[in-house]
Tab-separated table of C-alpha atoms in Angstrom:
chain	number	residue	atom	x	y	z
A	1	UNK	CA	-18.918	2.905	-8.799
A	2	UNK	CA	-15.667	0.929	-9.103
A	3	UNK	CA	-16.136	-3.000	-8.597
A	4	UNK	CA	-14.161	-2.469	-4.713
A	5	UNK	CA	-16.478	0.183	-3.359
A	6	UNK	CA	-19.409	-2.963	-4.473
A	7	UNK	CA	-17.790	-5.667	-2.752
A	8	UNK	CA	-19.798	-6.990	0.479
A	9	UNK	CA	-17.888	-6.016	4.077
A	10	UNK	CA	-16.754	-3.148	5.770
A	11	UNK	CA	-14.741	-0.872	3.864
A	12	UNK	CA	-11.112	0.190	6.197
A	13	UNK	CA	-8.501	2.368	5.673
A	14	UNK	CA	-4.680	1.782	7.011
A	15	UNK	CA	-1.719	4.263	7.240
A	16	UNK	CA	1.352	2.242	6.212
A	17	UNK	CA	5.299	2.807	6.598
A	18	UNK	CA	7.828	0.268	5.221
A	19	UNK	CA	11.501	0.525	7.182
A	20	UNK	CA	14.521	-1.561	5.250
A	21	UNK	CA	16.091	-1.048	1.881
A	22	UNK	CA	12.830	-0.418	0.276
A	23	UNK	CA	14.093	2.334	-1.922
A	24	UNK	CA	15.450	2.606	-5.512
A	25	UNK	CA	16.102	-0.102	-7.989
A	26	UNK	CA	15.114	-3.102	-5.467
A	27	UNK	CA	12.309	-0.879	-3.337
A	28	UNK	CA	8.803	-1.128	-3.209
A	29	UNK	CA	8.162	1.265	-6.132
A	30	UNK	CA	10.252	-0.580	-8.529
A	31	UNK	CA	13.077	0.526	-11.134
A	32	UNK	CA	12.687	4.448	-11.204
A	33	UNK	CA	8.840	4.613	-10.576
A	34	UNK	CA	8.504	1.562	-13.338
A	35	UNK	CA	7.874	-1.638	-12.178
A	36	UNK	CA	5.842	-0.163	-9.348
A	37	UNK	CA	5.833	-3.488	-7.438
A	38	UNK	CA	3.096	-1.833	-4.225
A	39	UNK	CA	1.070	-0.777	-7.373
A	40	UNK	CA	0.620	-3.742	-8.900
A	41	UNK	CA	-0.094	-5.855	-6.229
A	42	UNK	CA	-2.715	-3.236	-4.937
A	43	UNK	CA	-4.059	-3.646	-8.415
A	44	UNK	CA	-3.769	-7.413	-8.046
A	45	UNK	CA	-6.158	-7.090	-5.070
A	46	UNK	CA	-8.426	-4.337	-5.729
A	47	UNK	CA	-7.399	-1.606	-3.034
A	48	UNK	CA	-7.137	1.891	-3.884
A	49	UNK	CA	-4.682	4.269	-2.297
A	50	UNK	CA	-1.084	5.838	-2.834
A	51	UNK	CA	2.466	4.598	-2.034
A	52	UNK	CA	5.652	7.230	-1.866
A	53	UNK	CA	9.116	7.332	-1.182
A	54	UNK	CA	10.041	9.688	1.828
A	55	UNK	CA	13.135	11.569	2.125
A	56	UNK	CA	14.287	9.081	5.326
A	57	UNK	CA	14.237	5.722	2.786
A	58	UNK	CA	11.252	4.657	4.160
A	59	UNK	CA	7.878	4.330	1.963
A	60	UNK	CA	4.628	5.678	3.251
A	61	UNK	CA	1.419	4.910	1.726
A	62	UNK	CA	-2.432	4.810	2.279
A	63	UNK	CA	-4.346	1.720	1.492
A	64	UNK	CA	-8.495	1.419	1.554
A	65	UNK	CA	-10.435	-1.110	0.561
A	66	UNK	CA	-12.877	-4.296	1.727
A	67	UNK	CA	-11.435	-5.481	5.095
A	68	UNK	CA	-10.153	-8.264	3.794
A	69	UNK	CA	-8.263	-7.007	1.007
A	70	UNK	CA	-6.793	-4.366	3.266
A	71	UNK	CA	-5.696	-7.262	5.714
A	72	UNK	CA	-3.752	-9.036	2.824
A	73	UNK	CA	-2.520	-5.725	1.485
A	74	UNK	CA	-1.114	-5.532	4.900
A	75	UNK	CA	0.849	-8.740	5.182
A	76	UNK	CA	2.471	-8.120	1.891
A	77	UNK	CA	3.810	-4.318	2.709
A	78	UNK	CA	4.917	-6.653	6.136
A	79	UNK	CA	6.566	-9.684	4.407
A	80	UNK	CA	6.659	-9.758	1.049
A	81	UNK	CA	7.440	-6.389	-0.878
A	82	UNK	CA	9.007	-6.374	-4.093
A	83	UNK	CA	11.739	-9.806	-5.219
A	84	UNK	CA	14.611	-7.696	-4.213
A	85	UNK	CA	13.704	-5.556	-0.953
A	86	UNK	CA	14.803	-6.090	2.729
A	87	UNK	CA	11.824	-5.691	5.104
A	88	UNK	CA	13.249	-4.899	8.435
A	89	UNK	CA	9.736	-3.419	9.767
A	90	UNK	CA	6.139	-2.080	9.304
A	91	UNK	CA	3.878	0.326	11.108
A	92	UNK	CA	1.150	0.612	10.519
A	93	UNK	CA	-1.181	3.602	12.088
A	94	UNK	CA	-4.665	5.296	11.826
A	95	UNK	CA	-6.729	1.743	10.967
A	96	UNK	CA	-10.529	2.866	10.592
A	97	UNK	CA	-13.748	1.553	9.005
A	98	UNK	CA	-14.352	4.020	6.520
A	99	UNK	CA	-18.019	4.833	4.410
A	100	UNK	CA	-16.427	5.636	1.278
A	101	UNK	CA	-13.503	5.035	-0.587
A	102	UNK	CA	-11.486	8.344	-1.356
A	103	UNK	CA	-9.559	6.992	-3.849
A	104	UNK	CA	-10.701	5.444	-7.339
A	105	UNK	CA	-7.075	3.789	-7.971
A	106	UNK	CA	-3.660	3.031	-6.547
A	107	UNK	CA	-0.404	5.073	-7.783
A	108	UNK	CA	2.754	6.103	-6.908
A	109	UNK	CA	3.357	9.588	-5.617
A	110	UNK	CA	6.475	11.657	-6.404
């Protein structure tokens, strides 16, 4: 069992999309896929999920995780991002308490 699905607290799961330039060499992902900014900070925090670049320049992604990790995940993908992306918005949809984790990492889908 990986050390997240231990920690104490409910576990939740959030639906995320980030609108601005969050694409490319500046995005969210990082430098062709490299870099993987979202990954790394995911790591940094110990959620598991996925992050992906959609075909409208937006990212989409799926983070799970204690509560409170979720909740900071959150406020980065809102305010922060990666040094050189623009947030101009996030939604964020389908917020649940979850049992189980479905995830055992975060990565970057293609």
């Amino acid at each position: 069992m990986s050390a997240v699905a231990k920690a104490s607290g409910a576990l939740k799961s959030v639906d995320s999309e980030v609108f601005g330039r969050v694409q490319g060499n500046g995005g969210l992902r990082g430098a062709g896929g490299r870099g993987a900014y979202t990954e790394q900070e995911a790591k940094k925090l110990g959620v598991v999920g996925w992050v992906k670049n959609t075909s409208q320049g937006t990212v989409t992604g799926q983070v799970q995780g204690p509560e409170e990790k979720v909740n900071e995940m959150k406020s980065w993908l809102s305010k922060v991002g990666s040094p050189s992306s623009r947030i101009d918005k996030t939604n964020f949809s389908n917020e649940k308490e979850i049992s189980k984790l479905d995830f055992s990492d975060f990565n970057t889908r293609y």
